[in-house]
Tab-separated table of C-alpha atoms and ligand atoms in Angstrom:
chain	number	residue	atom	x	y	z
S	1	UNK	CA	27.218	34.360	7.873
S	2	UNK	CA	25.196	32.599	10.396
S	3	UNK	CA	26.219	29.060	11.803
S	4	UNK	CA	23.501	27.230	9.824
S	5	UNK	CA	24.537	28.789	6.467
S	6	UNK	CA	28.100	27.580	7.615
S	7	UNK	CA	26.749	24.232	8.349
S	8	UNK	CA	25.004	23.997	5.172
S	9	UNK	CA	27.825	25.103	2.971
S	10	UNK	CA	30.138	22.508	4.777
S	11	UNK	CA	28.473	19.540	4.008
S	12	UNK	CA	26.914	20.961	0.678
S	13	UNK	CA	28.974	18.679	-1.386
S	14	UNK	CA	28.570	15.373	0.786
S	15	UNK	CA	25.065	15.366	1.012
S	16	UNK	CA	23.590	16.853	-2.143
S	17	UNK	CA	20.035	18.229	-2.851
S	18	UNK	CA	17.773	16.906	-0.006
S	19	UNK	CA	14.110	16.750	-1.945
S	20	UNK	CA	11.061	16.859	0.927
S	21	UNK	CA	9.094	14.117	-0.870
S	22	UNK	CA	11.695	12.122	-3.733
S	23	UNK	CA	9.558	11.041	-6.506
S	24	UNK	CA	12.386	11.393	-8.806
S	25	UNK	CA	14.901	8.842	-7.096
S	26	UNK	CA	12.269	6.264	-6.485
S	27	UNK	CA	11.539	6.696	-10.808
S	28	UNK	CA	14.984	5.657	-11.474
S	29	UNK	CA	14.304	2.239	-9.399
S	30	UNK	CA	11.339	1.254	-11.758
S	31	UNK	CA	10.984	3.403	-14.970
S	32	UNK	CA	11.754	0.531	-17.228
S	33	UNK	CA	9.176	-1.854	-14.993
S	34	UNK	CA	6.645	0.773	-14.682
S	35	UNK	CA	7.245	2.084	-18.831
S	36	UNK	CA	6.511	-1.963	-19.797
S	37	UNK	CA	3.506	-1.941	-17.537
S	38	UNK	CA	2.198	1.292	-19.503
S	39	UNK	CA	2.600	0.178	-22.473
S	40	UNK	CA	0.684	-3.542	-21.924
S	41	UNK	CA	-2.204	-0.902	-21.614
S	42	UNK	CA	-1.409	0.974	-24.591
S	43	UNK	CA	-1.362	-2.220	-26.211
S	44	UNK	CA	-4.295	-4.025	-24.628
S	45	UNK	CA	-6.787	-0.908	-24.771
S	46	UNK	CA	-8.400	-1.004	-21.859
S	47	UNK	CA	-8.046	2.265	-20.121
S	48	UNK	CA	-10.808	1.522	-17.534
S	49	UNK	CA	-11.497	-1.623	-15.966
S	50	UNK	CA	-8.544	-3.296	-17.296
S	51	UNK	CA	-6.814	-6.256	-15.970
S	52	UNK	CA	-4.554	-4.002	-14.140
S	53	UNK	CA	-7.458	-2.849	-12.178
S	54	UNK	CA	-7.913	-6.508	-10.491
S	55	UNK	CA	-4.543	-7.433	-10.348
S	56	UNK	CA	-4.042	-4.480	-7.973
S	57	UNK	CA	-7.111	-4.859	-5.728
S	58	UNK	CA	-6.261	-8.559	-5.213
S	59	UNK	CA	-3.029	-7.517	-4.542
S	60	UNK	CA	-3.626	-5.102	-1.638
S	61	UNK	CA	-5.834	-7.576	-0.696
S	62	UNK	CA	-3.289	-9.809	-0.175
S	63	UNK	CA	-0.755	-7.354	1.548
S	64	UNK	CA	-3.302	-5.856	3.713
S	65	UNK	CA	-5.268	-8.285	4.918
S	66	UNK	CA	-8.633	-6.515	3.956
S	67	UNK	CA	-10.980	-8.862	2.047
S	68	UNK	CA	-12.281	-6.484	-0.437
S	69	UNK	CA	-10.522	-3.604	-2.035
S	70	UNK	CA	-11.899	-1.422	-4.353
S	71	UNK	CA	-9.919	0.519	-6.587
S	72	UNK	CA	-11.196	4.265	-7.038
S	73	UNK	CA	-10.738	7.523	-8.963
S	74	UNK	CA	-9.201	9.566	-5.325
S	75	UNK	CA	-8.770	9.170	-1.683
S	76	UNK	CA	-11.866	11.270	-1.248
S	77	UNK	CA	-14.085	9.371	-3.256
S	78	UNK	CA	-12.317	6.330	-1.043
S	79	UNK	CA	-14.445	7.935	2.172
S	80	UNK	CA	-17.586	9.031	-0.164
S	81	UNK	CA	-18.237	6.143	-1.454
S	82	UNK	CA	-18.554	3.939	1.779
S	83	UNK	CA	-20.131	7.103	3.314
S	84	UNK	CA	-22.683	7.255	0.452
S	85	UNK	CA	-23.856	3.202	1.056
S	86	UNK	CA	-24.904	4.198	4.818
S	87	UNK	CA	-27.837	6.436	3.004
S	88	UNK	CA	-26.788	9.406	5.421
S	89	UNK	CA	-28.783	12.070	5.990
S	90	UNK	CA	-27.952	15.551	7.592
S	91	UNK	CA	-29.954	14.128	10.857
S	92	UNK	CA	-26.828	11.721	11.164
S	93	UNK	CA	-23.473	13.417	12.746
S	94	UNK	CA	-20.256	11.867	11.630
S	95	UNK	CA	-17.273	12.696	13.880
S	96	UNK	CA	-14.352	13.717	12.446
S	97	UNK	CA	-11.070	15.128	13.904
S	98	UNK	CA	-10.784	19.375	13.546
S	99	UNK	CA	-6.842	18.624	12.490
S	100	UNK	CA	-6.879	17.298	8.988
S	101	UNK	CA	-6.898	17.371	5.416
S	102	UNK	CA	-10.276	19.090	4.012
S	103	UNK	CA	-11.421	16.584	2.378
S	104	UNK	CA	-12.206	14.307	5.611
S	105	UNK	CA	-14.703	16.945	5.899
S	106	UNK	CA	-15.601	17.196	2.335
S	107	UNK	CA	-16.288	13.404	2.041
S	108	UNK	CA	-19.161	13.769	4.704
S	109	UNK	CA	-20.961	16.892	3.425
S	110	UNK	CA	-20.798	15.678	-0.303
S	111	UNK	CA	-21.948	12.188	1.039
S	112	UNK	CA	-24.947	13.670	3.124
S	113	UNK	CA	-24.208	13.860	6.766
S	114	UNK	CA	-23.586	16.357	9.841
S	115	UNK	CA	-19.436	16.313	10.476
S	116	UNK	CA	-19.467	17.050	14.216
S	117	UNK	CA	-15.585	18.117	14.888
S	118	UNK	CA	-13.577	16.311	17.741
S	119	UNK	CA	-10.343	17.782	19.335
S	120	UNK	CA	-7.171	16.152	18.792
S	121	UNK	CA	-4.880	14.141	21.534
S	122	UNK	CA	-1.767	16.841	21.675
S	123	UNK	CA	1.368	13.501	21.505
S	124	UNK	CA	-0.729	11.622	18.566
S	125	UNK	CA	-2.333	14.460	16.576
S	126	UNK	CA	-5.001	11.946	16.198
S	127	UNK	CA	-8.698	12.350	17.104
S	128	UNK	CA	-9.205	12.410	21.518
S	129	UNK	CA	-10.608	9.296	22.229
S	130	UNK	CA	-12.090	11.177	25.424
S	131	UNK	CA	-13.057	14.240	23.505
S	132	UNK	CA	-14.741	12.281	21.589
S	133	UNK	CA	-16.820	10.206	23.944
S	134	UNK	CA	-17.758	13.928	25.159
S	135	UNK	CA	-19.252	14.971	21.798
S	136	UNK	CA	-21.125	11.914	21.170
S	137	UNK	CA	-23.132	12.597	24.426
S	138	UNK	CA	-23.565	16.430	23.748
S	139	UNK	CA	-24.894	15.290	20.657
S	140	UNK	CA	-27.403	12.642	22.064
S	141	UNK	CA	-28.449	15.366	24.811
S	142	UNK	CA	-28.913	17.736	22.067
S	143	UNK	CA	-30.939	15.411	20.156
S	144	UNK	CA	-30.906	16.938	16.796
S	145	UNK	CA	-28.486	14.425	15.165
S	146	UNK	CA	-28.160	10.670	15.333
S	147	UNK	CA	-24.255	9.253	16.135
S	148	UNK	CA	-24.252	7.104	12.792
S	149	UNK	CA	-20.180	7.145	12.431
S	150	UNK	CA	-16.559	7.807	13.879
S	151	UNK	CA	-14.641	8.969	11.015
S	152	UNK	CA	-10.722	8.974	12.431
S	153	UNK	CA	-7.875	9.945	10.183
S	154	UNK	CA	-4.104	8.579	10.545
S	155	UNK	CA	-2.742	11.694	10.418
S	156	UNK	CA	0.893	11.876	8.986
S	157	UNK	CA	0.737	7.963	8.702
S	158	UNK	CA	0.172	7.025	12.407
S	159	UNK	CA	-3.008	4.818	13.213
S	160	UNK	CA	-5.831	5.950	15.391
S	161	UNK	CA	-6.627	4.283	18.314
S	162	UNK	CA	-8.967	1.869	17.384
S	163	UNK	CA	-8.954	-0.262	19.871
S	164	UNK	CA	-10.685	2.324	21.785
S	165	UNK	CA	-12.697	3.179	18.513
S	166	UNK	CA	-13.961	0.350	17.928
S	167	UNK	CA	-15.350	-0.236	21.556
S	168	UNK	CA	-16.923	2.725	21.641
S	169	UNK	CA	-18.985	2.400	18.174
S	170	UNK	CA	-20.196	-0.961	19.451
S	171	UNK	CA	-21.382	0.538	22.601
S	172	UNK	CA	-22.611	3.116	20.593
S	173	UNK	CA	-24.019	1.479	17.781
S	174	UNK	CA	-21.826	3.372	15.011
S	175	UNK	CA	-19.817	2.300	12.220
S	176	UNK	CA	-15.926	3.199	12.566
S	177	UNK	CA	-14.327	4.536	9.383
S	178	UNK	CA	-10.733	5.035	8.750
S	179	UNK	CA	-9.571	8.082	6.553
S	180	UNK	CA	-6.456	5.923	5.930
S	181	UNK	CA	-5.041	8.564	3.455
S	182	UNK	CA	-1.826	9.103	4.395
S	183	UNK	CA	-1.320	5.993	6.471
S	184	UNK	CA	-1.155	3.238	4.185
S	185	UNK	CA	1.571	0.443	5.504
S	186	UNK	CA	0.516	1.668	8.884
S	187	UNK	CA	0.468	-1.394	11.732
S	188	UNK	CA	-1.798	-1.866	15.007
S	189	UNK	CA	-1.136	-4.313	17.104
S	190	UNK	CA	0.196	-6.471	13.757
S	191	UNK	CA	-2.495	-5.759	11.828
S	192	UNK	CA	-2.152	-3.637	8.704
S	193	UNK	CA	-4.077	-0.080	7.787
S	194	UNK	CA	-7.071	-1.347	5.904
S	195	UNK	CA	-7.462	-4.214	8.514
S	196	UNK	CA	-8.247	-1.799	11.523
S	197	UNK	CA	-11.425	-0.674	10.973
S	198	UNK	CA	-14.424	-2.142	8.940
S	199	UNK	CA	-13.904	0.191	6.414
S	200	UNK	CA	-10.709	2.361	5.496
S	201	UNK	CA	-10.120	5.243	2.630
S	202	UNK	CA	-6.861	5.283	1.109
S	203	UNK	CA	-4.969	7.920	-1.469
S	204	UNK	CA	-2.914	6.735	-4.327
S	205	UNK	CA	-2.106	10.872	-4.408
S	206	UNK	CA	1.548	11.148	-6.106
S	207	UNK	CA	3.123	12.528	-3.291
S	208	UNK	CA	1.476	10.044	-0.205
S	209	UNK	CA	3.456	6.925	0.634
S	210	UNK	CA	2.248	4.992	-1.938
S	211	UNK	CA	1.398	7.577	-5.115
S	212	UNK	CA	0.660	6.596	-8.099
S	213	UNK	CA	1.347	9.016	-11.039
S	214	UNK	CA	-2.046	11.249	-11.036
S	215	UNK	CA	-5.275	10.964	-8.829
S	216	UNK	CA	-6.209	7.346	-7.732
S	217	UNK	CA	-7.592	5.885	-3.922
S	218	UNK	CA	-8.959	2.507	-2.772
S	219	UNK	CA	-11.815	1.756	-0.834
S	220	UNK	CA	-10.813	-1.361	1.406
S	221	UNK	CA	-13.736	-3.361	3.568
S	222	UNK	CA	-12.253	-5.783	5.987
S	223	UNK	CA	-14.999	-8.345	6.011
S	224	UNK	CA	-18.450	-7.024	4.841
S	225	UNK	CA	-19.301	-8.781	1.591
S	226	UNK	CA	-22.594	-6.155	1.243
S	227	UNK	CA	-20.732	-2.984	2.040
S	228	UNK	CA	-18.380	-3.762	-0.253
S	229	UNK	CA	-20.770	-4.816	-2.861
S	230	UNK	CA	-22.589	-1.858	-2.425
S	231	UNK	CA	-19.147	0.422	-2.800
S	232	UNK	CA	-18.792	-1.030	-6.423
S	233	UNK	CA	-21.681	-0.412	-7.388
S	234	UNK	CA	-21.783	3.451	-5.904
S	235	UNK	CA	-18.260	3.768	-7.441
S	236	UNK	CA	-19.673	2.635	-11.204
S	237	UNK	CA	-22.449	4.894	-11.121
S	238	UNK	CA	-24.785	2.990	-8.950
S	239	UNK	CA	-25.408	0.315	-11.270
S	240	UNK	CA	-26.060	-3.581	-10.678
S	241	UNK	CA	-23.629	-6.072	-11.155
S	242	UNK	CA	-24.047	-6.205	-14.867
S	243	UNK	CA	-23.857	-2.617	-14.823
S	244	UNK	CA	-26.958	-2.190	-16.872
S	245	UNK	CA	-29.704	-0.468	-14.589
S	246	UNK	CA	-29.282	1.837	-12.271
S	247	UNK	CA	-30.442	0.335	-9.037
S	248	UNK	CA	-28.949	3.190	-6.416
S	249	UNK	CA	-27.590	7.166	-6.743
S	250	UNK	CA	-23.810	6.582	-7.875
S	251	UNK	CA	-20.910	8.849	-9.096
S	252	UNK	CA	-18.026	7.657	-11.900
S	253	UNK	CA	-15.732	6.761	-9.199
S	254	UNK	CA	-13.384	4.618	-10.830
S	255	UNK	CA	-9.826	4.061	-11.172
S	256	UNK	CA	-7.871	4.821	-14.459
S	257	UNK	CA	-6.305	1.538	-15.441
S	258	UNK	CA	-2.914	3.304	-16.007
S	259	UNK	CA	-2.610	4.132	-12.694
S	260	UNK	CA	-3.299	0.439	-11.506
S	261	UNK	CA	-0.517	-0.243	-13.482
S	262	UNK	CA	1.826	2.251	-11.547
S	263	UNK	CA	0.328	1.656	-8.870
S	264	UNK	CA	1.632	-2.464	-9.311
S	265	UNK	CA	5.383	-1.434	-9.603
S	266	UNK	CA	5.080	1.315	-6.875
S	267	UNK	CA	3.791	-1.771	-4.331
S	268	UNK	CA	6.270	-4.194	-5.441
S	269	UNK	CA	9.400	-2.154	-3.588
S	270	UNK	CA	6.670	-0.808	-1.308
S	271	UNK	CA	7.582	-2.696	1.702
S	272	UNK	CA	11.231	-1.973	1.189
S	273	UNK	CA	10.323	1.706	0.988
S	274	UNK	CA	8.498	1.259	4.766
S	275	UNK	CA	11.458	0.077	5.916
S	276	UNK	CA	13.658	2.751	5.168
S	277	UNK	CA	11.231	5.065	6.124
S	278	UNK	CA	11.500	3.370	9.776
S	279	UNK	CA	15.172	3.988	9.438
S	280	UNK	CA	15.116	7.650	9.070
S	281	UNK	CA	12.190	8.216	11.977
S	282	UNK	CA	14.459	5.904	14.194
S	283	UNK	CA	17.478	8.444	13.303
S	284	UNK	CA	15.037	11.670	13.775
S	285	UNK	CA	13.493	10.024	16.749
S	286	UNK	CA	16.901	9.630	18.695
S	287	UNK	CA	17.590	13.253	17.490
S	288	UNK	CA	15.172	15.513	17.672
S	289	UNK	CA	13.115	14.655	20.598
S	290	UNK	CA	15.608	17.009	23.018
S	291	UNK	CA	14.406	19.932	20.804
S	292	UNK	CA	11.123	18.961	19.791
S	293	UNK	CA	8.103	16.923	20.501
S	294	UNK	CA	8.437	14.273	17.582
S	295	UNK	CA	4.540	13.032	16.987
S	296	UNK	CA	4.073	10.241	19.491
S	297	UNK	CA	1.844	6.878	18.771
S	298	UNK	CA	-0.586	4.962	20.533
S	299	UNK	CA	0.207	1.972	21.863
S	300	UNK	CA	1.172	-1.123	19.491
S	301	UNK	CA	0.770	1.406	16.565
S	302	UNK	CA	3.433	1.754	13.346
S	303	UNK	CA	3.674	4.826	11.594
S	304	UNK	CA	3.260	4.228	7.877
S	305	UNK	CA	5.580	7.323	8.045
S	306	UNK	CA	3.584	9.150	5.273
S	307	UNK	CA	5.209	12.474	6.610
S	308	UNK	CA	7.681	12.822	9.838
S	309	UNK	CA	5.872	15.450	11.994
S	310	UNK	CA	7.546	17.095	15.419
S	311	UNK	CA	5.848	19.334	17.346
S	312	UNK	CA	8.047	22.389	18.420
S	313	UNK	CA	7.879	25.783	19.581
S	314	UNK	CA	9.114	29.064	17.782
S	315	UNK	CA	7.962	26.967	14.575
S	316	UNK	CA	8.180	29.541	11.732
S	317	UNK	CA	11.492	31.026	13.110
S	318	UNK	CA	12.995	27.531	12.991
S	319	UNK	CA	11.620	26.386	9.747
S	320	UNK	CA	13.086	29.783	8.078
S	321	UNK	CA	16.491	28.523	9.212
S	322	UNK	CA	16.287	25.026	8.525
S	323	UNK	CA	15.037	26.425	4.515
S	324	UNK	CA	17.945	28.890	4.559
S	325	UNK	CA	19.843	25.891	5.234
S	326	UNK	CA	18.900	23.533	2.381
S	327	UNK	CA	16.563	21.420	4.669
S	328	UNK	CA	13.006	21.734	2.854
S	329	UNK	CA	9.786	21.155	5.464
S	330	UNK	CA	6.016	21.519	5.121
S	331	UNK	CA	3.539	22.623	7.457
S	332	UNK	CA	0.513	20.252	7.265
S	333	UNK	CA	-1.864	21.926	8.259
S	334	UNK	CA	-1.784	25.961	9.154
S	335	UNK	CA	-5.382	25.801	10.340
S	336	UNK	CA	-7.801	23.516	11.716
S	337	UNK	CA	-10.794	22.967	9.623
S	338	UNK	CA	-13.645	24.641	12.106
S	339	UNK	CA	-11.584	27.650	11.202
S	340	UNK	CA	-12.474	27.276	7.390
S	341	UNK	CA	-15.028	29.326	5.921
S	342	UNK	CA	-16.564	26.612	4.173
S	343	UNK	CA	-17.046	24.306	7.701
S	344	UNK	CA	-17.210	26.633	9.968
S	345	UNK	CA	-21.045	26.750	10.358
S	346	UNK	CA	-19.909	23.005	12.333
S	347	UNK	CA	-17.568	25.000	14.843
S	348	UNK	CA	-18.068	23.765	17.864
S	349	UNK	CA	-18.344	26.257	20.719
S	350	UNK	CA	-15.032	27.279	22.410
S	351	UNK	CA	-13.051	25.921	19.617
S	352	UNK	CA	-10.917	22.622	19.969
S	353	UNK	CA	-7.737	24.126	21.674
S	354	UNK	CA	-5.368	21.061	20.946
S	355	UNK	CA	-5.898	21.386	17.086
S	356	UNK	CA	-5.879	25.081	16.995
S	357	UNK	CA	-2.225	24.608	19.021
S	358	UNK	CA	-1.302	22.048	16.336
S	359	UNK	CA	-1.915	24.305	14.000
S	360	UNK	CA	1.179	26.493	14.915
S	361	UNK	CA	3.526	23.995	16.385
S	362	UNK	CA	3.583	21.089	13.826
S	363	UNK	CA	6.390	20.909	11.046
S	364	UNK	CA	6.814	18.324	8.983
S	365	UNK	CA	10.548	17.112	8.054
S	366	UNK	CA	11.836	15.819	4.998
S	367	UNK	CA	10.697	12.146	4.591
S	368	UNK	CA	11.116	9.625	1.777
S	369	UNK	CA	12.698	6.249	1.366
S	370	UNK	CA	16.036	7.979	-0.818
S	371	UNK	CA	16.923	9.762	1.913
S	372	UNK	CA	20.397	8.547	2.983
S	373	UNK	CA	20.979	8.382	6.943
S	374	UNK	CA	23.696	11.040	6.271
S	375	UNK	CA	21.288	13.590	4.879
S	376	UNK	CA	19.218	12.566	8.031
S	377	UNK	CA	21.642	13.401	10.490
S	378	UNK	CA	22.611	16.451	8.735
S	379	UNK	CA	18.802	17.407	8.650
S	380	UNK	CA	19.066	16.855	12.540
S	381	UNK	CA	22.098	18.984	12.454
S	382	UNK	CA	20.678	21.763	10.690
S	383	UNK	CA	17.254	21.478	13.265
S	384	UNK	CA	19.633	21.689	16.231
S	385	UNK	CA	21.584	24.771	15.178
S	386	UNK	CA	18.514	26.335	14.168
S	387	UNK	CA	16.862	25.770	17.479
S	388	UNK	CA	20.232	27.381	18.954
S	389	UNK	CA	20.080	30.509	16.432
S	390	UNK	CA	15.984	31.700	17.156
U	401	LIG	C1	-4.809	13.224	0.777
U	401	LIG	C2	-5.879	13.076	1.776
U	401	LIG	C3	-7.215	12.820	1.417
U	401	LIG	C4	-7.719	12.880	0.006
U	401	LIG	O1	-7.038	12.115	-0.907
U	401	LIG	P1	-7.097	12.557	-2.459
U	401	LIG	O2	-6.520	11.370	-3.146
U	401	LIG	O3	-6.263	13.778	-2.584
U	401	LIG	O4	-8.513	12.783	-2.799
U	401	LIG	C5	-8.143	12.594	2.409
U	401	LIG	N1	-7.801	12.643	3.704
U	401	LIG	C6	-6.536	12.905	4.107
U	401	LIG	C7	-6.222	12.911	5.565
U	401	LIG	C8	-5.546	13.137	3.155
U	401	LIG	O5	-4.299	13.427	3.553
C-alpha cells in the first residue's frame, strides 16, 4: 500500500468525509431559517418580484457598497444585461481574459460584440494588465473594431487589478466590467467586489461562494443611476418603468423570488463564512507554497476564496493521489477558451501561452467554510506525500 493510502487510512476516522464544496453542512446552519423564509412565499404568492426580491438587492447594497443592485435570473445574464445597455455591435471588441468560465465569452457574443482574448498574468491567473494594453493597440492599428470595454474576471475569487483597469479605460475611453462570478466578498484596497468597477456580474450558482439553491446572479452598478435604470428594464423584457411598453430589446432576466429568499439566509452567515474561508487559505498558504505555486494576488486585493487554486507541476499525477487519498479537487479550467470550437474563430495568433500553461498546472483544493483546520492540514498532508510519491 502506498504512503498516501496509509496516510489516509490513519486519520480516516479523525477527519471524516472531506466534501470539495459543503452545501450540506452549511444546510444544517439555516434549514429552519431558510424553510420559514420559503414558506412566507408560499404563503404570500408572489413567485416573481416579491418582497424578497428588494429586500435582497437593498441588502447587497448595503454590504457591498454598490448603489444599485439588480437581482437576475444567472451570473451570465448578470454580464448580458449591462453588456446589452452599451448597444454593442460586432464593430466593438470587448476584452476578455482566454482563462475562464465560457460564459465570460458567451455574455459578449449573445450581447453583440467582438471578445478580443487577453493572456493571463501567470501568479494571479487574472487578465495581463500589459497584455492587455498590447491588444488594445493591435486592435486600434488594425482598425476593424472599436475598444468599447475591458471585461476582467476574478478568477477563483481574487480581484483584478483595477487600479490599473480602470486607468487604462479612462485613457482609453472604455467602460471596465467586472465578471465578479466567483468573487463575491472579494476586497481591493477596502473596497468590496461590486464596488471596483462601474459595473460587476455576480452568480448566485449553488456551488459559488454565495449559492443560492438553483440559478440566480445580480447585476450591481456602483454609481450610474442610467445604467442601472437601463439594466432593469433590459432584465424585464425591455419595458418602461411601468412595465407596459416596450421601449428597448429585453430578455426575461429576472430573479425567482424563492431564491431571494435563500439567497437572504445564505448572506446573513455570509461574512462569517469569508472568514473561515481566510482561515483555511492562511493554513494552505503556509503549507503548500514549498510544493506548489498557491495563486498569488495583486496588491491590496482579498480573495473572496470562491475556490483555493495552486499552481503545480506533474498536476494529474498528483491530483490522482491526493483522490486515492480521500482529498477531492477540481480542475477549473482544462482549456482556455480560444481553444473552444465555439470561440475559436477569436484566437488570437500564437495563442496566449500563460493561459494555455494554466490550463495544465492549476488544481483547485477543497474549499468551503465547514472545513475544519484539521481536515486542512491533513489535505496539506496528503498534497505533500503525493508530491513525494509522483
Ligand atoms: C459561474 C460563472 C459565470 C456564470 O454564472 P451562471 O450563474 O452559471 O450563469 C460567469 N463567469 C464566471 C467566471 C463564472 O465562474
Amino acid at each position: 500500500m502506498n504512503g498516501v493510502s496509509n496516510l489516509a487510512l490513519e486519520r480516516e476516522s479523525r477527519v471524516g468525509n472531506i466534501a470539495f464544496i459543503d452545501l450540506k453542512a452549511q444546510q444544517k446552519v439555516i434549514r429552519e431559517r431558510v424553510e420559514k423564509r420559503l414558506l412566507a412565499v408560499l404563503d404570500h404568492g408572489r413567485y416573481i418580484a416579491g418582497p424578497e426580491i428588494d429586500e435582497l438587492e437593498e441588502t447587497l447594497e448595503q454590504k457591498t457598497g454598490a448603489k444599485h443592485v439588480i437581482a437576475c435570473s444567472n451570473g451570465t445574464d448578470a454580464l448580458i444585461i449591462p453588456m446589452m445597455a452599451l448597444n454593442l455591435t460586432r464593430e466593438d471588441a470587448v476584452f476578455i481574459p482566454g482563462f475562464t468560465y465560457n460564459a465570460t465569452a458567451n455574455a459578449v457574443l449573445i450581447a453583440g460584440g467582438t471578445p478580443v482574448f487577453v493572456d493571463i498574468d501567470p501568479d494571479t491567473f487574472n487578465m495581463s494588465t500589459t497584455d492587455l494594453i498590447t491588444r488594445i493597440e493591435e486592435v486600434k492599428l488594425e482598425g476593424r473594431l472599436k475598444p468599447r470595454v475591458i471585461c476582467a474576471v476574478d478568477l477563483f475569487g481574487s480581484p483584478a487589478d483595477y487600479n490599473v483597469l480602470n486607468r487604462i479605460a479612462e485613457a482609453e475611453d472604455m467602460l471596465v466590467f467586472a465578471d465578479g462570478a466567483q468573487s463575491f466578498g472579494g476586497k481591493l484596497d477596502g473596497q468590496w467586489v461590486g464596488n471596483l468597477a462601474p459595473v460587476t456580474g455576480t452568480s448566485f450558482f449553488p456551488g459559488k461562494a454565495l449559492g443560492a439553491y438553483g440559478d440566480a446572479g445580480a447585476t450591481l452598478v456602483r454609481d450610474d443611476d442610467e445604467m442601472a435604470k437601463i439594466c432593469e428594464s433590459i432584465r424585464w423584457h425591455g419595458t418602461d418603468e411601468q412595465r407596459r411598453e416596450s421601449v428597448r430589446v429585453g430578455i426575461n432576466g429576472r430573479m425567482s423570488t424563492f431564491m431571494a429568499a435563500v439567497l437572504l439566509e445564505k448572506v446573513a452567515i455570509f461574512y462569517d463564512e469569508l472568514e473561515a474561508r481566510h482561515r483555511i487559505a492562511r493554513i494552505y498558504n503556509e503549507r503548500l507554497s514549498d510544493i506548489a505555486r498557491p495563486q498569488q494576488h495583486v496588491d491590496g486585493a482579498e480573495s473572496g476564496y470562491g475556490y483555493y487554486t495552486i499552481a503545480i507541476d506533474n498536476r494529474d499525477a498528483v491530483r490522482e493521489k491526493a483522490g486515492e487519498a480521500g482529498v477531492p479537487t477540481a480542475i477549473y479550467y482544462m482549456q482556455p477558451l480560444h481553444q473552444m470550437k465555439a470561440f475559436e474563430a477569436y484566437a488570437p495568433e500564437g495563442g496566449l501561452p500563460n493561459c494555455e500553461k494554466a490550463a495544465g498546472d492549476v488544481l483547485s483544493l477543497p474549499m468551503h467554510p465547514y472545513l475544519t483546520e484539521e481536515q486542512a492540514h491533513f489535505i496539506c498532508d496528503v498534497m505533500h506525500a503525493a508530491v513525494k510519491e509522483v
